[in-house]
Short mmCIF file of C-alpha atoms and ligand atoms in Angstrom, two decimals:
data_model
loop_
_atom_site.label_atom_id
_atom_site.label_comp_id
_atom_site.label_asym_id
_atom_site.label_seq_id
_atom_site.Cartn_x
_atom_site.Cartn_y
_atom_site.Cartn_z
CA UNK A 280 0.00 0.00 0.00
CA UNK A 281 1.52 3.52 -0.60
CA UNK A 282 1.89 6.15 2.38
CA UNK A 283 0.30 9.32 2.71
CA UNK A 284 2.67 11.27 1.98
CA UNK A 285 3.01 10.19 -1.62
CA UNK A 286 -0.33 11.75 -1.84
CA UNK A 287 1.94 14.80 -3.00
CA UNK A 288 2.99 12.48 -6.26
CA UNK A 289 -0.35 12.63 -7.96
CA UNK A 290 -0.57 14.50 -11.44
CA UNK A 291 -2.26 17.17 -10.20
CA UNK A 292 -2.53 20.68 -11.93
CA UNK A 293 -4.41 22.07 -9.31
CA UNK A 294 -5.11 21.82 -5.41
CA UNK A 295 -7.05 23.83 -2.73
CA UNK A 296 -6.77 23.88 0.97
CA UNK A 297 -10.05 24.19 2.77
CA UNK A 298 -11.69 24.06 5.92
CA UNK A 299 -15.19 22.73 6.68
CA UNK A 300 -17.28 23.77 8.86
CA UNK A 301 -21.44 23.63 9.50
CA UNK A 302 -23.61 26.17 11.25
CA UNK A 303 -26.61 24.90 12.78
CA UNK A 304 -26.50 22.08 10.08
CA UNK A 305 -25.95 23.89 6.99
CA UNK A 306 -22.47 23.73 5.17
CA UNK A 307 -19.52 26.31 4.79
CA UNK A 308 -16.16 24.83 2.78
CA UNK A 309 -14.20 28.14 3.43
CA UNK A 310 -11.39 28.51 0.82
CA UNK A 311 -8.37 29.33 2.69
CA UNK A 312 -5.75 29.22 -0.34
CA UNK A 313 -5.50 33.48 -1.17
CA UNK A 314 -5.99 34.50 2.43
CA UNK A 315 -2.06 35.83 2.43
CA UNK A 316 -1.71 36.76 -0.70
CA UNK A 317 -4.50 37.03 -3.47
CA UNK A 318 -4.43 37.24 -7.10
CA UNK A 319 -7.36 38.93 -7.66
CA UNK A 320 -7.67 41.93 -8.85
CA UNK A 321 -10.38 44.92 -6.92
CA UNK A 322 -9.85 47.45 -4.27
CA UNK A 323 -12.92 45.84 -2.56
CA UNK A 324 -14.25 42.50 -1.27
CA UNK A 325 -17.42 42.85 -3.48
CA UNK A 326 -14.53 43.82 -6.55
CA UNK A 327 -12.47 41.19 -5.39
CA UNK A 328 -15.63 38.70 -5.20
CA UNK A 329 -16.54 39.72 -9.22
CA UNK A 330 -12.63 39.06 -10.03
CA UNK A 331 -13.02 35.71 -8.89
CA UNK A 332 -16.48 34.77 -10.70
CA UNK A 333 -15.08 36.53 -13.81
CA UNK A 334 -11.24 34.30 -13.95
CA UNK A 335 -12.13 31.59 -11.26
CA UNK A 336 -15.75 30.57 -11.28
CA UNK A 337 -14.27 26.90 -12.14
CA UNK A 338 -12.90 27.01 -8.50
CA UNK A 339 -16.34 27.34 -7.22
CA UNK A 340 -17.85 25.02 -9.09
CA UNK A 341 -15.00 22.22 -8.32
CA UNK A 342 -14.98 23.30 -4.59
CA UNK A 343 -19.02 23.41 -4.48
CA UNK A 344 -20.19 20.73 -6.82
CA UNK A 345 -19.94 16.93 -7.03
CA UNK A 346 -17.79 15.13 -6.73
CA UNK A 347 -16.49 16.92 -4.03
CA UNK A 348 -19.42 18.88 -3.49
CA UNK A 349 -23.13 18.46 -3.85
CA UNK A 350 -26.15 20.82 -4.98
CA UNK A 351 -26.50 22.26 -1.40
CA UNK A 352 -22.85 22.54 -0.46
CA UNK A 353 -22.23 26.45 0.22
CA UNK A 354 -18.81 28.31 0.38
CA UNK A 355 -17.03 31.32 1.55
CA UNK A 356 -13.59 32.39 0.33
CA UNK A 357 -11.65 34.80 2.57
CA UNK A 358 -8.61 37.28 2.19
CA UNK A 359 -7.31 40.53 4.08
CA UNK A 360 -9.75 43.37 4.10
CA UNK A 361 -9.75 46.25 2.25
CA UNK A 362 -11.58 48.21 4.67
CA UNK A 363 -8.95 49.78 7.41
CA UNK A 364 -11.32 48.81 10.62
CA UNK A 365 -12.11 44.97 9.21
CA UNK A 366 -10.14 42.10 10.28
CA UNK A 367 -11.24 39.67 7.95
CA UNK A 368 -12.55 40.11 4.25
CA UNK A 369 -15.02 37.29 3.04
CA UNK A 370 -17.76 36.20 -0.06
CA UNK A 371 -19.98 34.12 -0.65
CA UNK A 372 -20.37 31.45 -2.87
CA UNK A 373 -22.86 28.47 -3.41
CA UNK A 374 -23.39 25.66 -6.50
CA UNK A 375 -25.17 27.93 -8.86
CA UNK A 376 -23.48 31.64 -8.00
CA UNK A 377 -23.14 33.86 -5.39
CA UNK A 378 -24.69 35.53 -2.44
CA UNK A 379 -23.58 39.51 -1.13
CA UNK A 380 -23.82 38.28 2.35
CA UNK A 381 -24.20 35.34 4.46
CA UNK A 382 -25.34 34.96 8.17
CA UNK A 383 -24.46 30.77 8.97
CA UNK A 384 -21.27 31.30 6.42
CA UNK A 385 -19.96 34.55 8.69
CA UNK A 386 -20.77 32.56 11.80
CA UNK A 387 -18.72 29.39 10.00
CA UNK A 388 -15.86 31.46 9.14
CA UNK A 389 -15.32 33.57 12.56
CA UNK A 390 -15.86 30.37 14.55
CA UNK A 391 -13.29 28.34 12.53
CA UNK A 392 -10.49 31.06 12.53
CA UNK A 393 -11.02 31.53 15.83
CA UNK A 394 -11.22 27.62 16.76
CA UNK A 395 -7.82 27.57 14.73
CA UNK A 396 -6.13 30.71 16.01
CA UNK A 397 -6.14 32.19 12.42
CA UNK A 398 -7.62 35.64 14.40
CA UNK A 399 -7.14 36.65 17.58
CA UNK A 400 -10.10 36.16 20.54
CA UNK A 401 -11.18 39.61 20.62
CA UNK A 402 -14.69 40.05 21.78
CA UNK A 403 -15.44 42.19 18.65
CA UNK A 404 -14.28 40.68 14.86
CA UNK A 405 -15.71 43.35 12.02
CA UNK A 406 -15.93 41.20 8.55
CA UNK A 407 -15.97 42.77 5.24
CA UNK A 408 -18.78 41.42 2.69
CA UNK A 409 -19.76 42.22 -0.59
CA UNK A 410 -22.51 43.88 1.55
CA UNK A 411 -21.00 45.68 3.66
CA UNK A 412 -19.32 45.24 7.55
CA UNK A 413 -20.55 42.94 9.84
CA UNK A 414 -19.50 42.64 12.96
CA UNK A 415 -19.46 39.29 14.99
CA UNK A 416 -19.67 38.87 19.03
CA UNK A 417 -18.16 35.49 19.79
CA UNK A 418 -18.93 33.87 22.83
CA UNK A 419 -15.85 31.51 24.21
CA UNK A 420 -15.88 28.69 26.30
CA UNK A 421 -13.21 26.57 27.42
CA UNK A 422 -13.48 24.56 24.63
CA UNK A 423 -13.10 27.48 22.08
CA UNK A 424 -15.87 29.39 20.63
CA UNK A 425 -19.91 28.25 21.83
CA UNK A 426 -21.81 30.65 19.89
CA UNK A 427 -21.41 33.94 17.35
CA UNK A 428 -23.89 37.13 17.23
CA UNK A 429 -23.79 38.50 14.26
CA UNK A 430 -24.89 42.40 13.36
CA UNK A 431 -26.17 42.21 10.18
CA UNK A 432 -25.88 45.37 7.45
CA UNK A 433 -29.13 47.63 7.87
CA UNK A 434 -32.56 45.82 6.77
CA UNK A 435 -35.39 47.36 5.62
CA UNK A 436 -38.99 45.85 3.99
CA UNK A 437 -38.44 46.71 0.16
CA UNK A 438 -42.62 46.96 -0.65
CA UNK A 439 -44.99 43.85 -0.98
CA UNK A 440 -46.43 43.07 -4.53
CA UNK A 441 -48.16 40.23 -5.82
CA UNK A 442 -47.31 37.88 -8.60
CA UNK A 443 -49.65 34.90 -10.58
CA UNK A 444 -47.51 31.59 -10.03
CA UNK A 445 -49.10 28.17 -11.62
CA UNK A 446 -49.59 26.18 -8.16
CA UNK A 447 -52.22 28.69 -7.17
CA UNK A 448 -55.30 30.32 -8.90
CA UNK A 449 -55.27 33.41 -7.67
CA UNK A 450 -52.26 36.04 -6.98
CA UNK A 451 -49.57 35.25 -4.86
CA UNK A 452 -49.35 37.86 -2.25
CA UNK A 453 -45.11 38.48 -1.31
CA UNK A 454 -43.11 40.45 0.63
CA UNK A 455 -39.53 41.92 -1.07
CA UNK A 456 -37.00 42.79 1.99
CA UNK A 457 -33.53 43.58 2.22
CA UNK A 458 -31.45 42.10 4.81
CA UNK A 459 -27.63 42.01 3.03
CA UNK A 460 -29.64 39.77 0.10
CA UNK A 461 -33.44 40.65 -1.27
CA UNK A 462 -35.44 38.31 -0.21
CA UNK A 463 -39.11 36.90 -1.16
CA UNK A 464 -40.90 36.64 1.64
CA UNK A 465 -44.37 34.18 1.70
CA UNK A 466 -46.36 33.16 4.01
CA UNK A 467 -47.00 29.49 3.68
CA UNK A 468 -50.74 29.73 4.92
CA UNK A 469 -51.33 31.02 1.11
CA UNK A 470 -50.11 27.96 -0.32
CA UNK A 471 -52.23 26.02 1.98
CA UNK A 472 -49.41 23.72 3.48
CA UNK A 473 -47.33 23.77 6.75
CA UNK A 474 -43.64 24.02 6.22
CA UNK A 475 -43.37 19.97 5.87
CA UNK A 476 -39.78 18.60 4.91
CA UNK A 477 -42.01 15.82 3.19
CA UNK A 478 -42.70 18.51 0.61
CA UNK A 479 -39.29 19.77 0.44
CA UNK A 480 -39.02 19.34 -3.71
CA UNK A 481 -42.81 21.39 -3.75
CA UNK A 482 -41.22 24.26 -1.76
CA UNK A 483 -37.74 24.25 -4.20
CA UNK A 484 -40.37 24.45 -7.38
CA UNK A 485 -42.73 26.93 -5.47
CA UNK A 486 -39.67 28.97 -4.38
CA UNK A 487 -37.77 29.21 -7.82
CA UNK A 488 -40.98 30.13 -9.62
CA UNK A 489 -41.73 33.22 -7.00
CA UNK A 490 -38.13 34.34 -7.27
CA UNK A 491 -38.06 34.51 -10.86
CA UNK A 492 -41.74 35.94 -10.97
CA UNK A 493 -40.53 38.35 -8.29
CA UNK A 494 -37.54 39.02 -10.36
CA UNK A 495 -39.66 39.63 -14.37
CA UNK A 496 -42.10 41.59 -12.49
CA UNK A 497 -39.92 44.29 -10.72
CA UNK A 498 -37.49 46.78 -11.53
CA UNK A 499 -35.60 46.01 -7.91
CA UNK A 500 -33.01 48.93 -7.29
CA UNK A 501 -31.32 50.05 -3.85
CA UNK A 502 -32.77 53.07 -2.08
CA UNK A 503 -29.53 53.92 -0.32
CA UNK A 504 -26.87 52.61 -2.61
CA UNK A 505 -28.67 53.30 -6.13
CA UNK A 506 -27.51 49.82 -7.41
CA UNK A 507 -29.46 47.47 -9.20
CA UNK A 508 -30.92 44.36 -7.23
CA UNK A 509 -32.50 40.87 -7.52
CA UNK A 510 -34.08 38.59 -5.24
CA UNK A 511 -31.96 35.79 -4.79
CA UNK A 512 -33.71 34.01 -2.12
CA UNK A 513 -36.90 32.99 -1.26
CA UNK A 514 -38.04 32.45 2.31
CA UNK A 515 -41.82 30.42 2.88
CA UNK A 516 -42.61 31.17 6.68
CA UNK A 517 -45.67 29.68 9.26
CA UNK A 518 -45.67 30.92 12.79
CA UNK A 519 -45.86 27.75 14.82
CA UNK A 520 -46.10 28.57 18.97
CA UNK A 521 -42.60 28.73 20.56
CA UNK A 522 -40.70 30.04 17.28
CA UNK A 523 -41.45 31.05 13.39
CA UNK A 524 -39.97 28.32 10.81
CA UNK A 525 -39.18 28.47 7.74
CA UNK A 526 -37.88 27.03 4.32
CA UNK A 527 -34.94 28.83 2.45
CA UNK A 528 -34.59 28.29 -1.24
CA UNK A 529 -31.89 29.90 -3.40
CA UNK A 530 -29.44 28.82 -6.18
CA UNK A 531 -30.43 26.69 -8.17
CA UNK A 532 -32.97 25.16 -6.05
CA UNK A 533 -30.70 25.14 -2.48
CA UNK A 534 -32.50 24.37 0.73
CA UNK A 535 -30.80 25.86 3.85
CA UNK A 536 -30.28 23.58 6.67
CA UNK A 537 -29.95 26.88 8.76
CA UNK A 538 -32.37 28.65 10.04
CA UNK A 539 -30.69 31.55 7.55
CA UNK A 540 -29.11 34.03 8.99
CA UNK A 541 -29.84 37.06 6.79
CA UNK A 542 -33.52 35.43 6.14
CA UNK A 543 -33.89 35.71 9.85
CA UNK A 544 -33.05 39.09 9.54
CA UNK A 545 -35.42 39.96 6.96
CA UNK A 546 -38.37 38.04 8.99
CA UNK A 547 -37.26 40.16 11.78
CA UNK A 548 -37.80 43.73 9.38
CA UNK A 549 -41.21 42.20 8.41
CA UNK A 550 -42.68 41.52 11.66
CA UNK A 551 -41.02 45.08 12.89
CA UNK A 552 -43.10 46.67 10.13
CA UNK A 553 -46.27 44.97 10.59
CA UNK A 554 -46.01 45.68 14.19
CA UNK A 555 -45.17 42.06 15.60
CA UNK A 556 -41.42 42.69 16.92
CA UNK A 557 -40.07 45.52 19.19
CA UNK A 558 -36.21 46.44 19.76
CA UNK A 559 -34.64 44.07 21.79
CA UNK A 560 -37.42 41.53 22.17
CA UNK A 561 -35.72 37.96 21.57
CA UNK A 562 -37.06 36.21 18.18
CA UNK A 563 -36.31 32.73 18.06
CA UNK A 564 -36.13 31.61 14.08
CA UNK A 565 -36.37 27.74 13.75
CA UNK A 566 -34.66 25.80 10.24
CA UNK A 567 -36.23 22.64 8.24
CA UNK A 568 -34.20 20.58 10.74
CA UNK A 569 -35.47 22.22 13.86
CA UNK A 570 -32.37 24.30 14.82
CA UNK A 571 -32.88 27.87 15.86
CA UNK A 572 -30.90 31.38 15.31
CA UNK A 573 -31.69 33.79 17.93
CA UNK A 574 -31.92 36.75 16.71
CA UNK A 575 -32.91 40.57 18.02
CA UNK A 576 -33.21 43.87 16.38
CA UNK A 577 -30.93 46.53 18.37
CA UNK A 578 -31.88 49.62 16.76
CA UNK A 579 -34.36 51.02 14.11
CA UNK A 580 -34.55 54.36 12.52
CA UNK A 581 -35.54 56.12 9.31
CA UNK A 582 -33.42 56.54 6.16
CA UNK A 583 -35.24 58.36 3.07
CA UNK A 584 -38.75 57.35 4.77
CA UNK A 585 -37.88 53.63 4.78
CA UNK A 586 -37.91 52.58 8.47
CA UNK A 587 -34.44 50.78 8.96
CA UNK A 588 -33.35 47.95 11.31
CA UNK A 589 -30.43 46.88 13.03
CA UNK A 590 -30.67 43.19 13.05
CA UNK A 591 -28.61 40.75 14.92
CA UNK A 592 -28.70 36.36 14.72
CA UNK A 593 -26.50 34.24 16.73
CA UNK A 594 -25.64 30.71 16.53
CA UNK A 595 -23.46 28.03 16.33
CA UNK A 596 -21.00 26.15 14.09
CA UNK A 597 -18.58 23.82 14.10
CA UNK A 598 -15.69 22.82 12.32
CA UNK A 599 -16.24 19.21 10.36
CA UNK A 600 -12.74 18.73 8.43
CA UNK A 601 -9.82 19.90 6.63
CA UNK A 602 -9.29 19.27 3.22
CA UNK A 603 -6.97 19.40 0.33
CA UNK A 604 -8.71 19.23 -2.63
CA UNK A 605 -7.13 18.13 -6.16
CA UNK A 606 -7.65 18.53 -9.43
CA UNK A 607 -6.15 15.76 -11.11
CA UNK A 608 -4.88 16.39 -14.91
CA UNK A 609 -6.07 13.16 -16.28
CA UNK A 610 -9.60 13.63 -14.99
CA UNK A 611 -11.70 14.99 -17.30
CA UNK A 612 -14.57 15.99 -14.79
CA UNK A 613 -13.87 18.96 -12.76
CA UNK A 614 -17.25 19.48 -11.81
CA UNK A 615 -21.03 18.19 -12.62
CA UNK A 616 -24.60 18.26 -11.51
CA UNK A 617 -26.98 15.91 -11.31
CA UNK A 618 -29.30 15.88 -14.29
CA UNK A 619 -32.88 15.47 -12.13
CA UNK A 620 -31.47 19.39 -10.27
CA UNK A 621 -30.99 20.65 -13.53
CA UNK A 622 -34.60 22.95 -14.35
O1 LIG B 780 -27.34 32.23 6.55
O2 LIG B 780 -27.68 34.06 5.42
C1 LIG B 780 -27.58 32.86 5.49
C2 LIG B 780 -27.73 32.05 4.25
C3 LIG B 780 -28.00 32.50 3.01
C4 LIG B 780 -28.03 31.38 2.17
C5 LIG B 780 -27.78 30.27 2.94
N1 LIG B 780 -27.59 30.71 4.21
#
């Protein structure tokens, strides 16, 4: 049998160190190869972040996809900041594209450099996103780091419009927020179903079909920044009686494990604006597989006449493995999907 180490003998043409980590069950391979020194061009995270889809997007789909991924893996890659006060610069990747920010991936990434000793335990670590900063509260125990809170970028409710989908006969009622992604926000008593993991392939169809009617329908643009938007995600809510669940689609047809950190956010700007949450009051945000985010709004106010929150999530993750990924030259498959997720 050959050792280990002649692992380094294979006719490789490519390799990538990663480390693994999952946040109240959902995924985060965090690329950890360009952390020291990067070749991608931008003076930015979010310019560095369209460098790396415009000469790299092969990485992501190697790193995210089978065989060494799968359709729901998710991924962050991080570097130095650009920004002078962040310690950490990060994006956001998944099997179909890319996401401006991340709750479960910021909480995988500031857990595992911590865990590691890559940063140092300060009680405050500011992150740079393709967002914006966000700044992350870890709690330590003696066995490292228990839980992350994470301050999310500003959230706001977008408006509410409604859009004809083919499951239903009559218009489907939806909310458009912002919490660091737009989001499409329905509540599941209109499609007549609890959120049941039984139906999970219903929700992925019902959830791509709203995004993309979401996405013909409106013009989306950014009332602070001026830039253009899309919904990328859509969140199908019920209220059960200790905590609000929810199913998260996005990519092509992802289902977040997490309770989603920046979909917990937007739930939290909805129910601010319909009168449901106040400042500080605990909200307790409960994922497919029955883990929970907490999360809290610290602060609201009014920008342009858009009522504004200050949302925060915390939660856990843990590192699952380190990996060194190859690319051998003789293989002819970098990357593929599996023909019943392609729609
Ligand atoms: O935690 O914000 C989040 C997230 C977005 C997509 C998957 N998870």
């Amino acid at each position: 049998m050959r050792s280990v180490e002649e692992f380094d003998d294979l006719p490789t043409d490519a390799s990538f160190t990663t480390v693994d980590t999952h946040t109240e069950g959902e995924p985060t391979r965090i690329l950890l190869d360009w952390l020291d020194e990067s070749p991608l061009a931008g003076e930015s995270i979010r310019a560095k972040r369209e460098s790396f889809a415009d000469e790299y997007d092969w990485v992501r789909e190697l790193l995210m996809r089978e065989p060494r991924g799968h359709d729901d893996m998710f991924g962050a890659v991080v570097f130095e900041p650009h920004e002078e006060d962040a310690d950490l610069g990060v994006f956001f990747m998944d099997s179909e594209g890319y996401l401006d920010m991340c709750g479960h991936g910021t909480i995988g990434v500031v857990s595992a450099f911590l865990d590691l000793g890559y940063l140092s335990p300060e009680p405050l670590i500011r992150v740079e996103t393709p967002a914006g900063i966000v700044e992350a509260r870890p709690e330590y125990s003696e066995g490292g780091v228990e839980r992350v809170t994470i301050q999310n970028v500003e959230s706001f409710v977008y408006g509410t419009t409604t859009v004809p989908v083919s499951f239903l006969d009559s218009p489907l009622r939806v909310d458009v927020v912002y919490a660091g992604n737009f989001f499409a926000l329905v509540d599941s008593d209109q499609l007549g179903v609890g959120i049941d993991t039984t139906r999970t392939d219903d929700f992925i169809d019902w959830g791509l079909e709203i995004r993309d009617a979401v996405n013909d329908k409106l013009d989306i643009v950014h009332p602070f920044t001026g830039d253009p938007g899309t919904v990328s995600i859509t969140e199908i809510y019920e209220s059960a009686n200790d905590a609000d669940r929810s199913i998260v689609v996005f990519g092509d047809g992802q289902v977040d494990r997490s309770p989603c950190g920046t979909g917990t956010c937007a739930k939290m700007a909805l129910l601010h604006d319909t009168g449901k949450l106040s400042i500080d009051e605990p909200y307790i945000h409960e994922s497919i597989i029955g883990t929970q985010f907490e999360g809290r709004i610290t602060e609201t106010k009014q920008r342009d006449n858009i009522t504004v929150i200050t949302p925060t999530i915390a939660g856990s993750a843990r590192i699952t493995g380190k990996h060194t990924f190859v690319k051998d030259a003789r293989d002819p498959i970098t990357s593929l999907r599996v023909a019943s997720k392609e729609r």
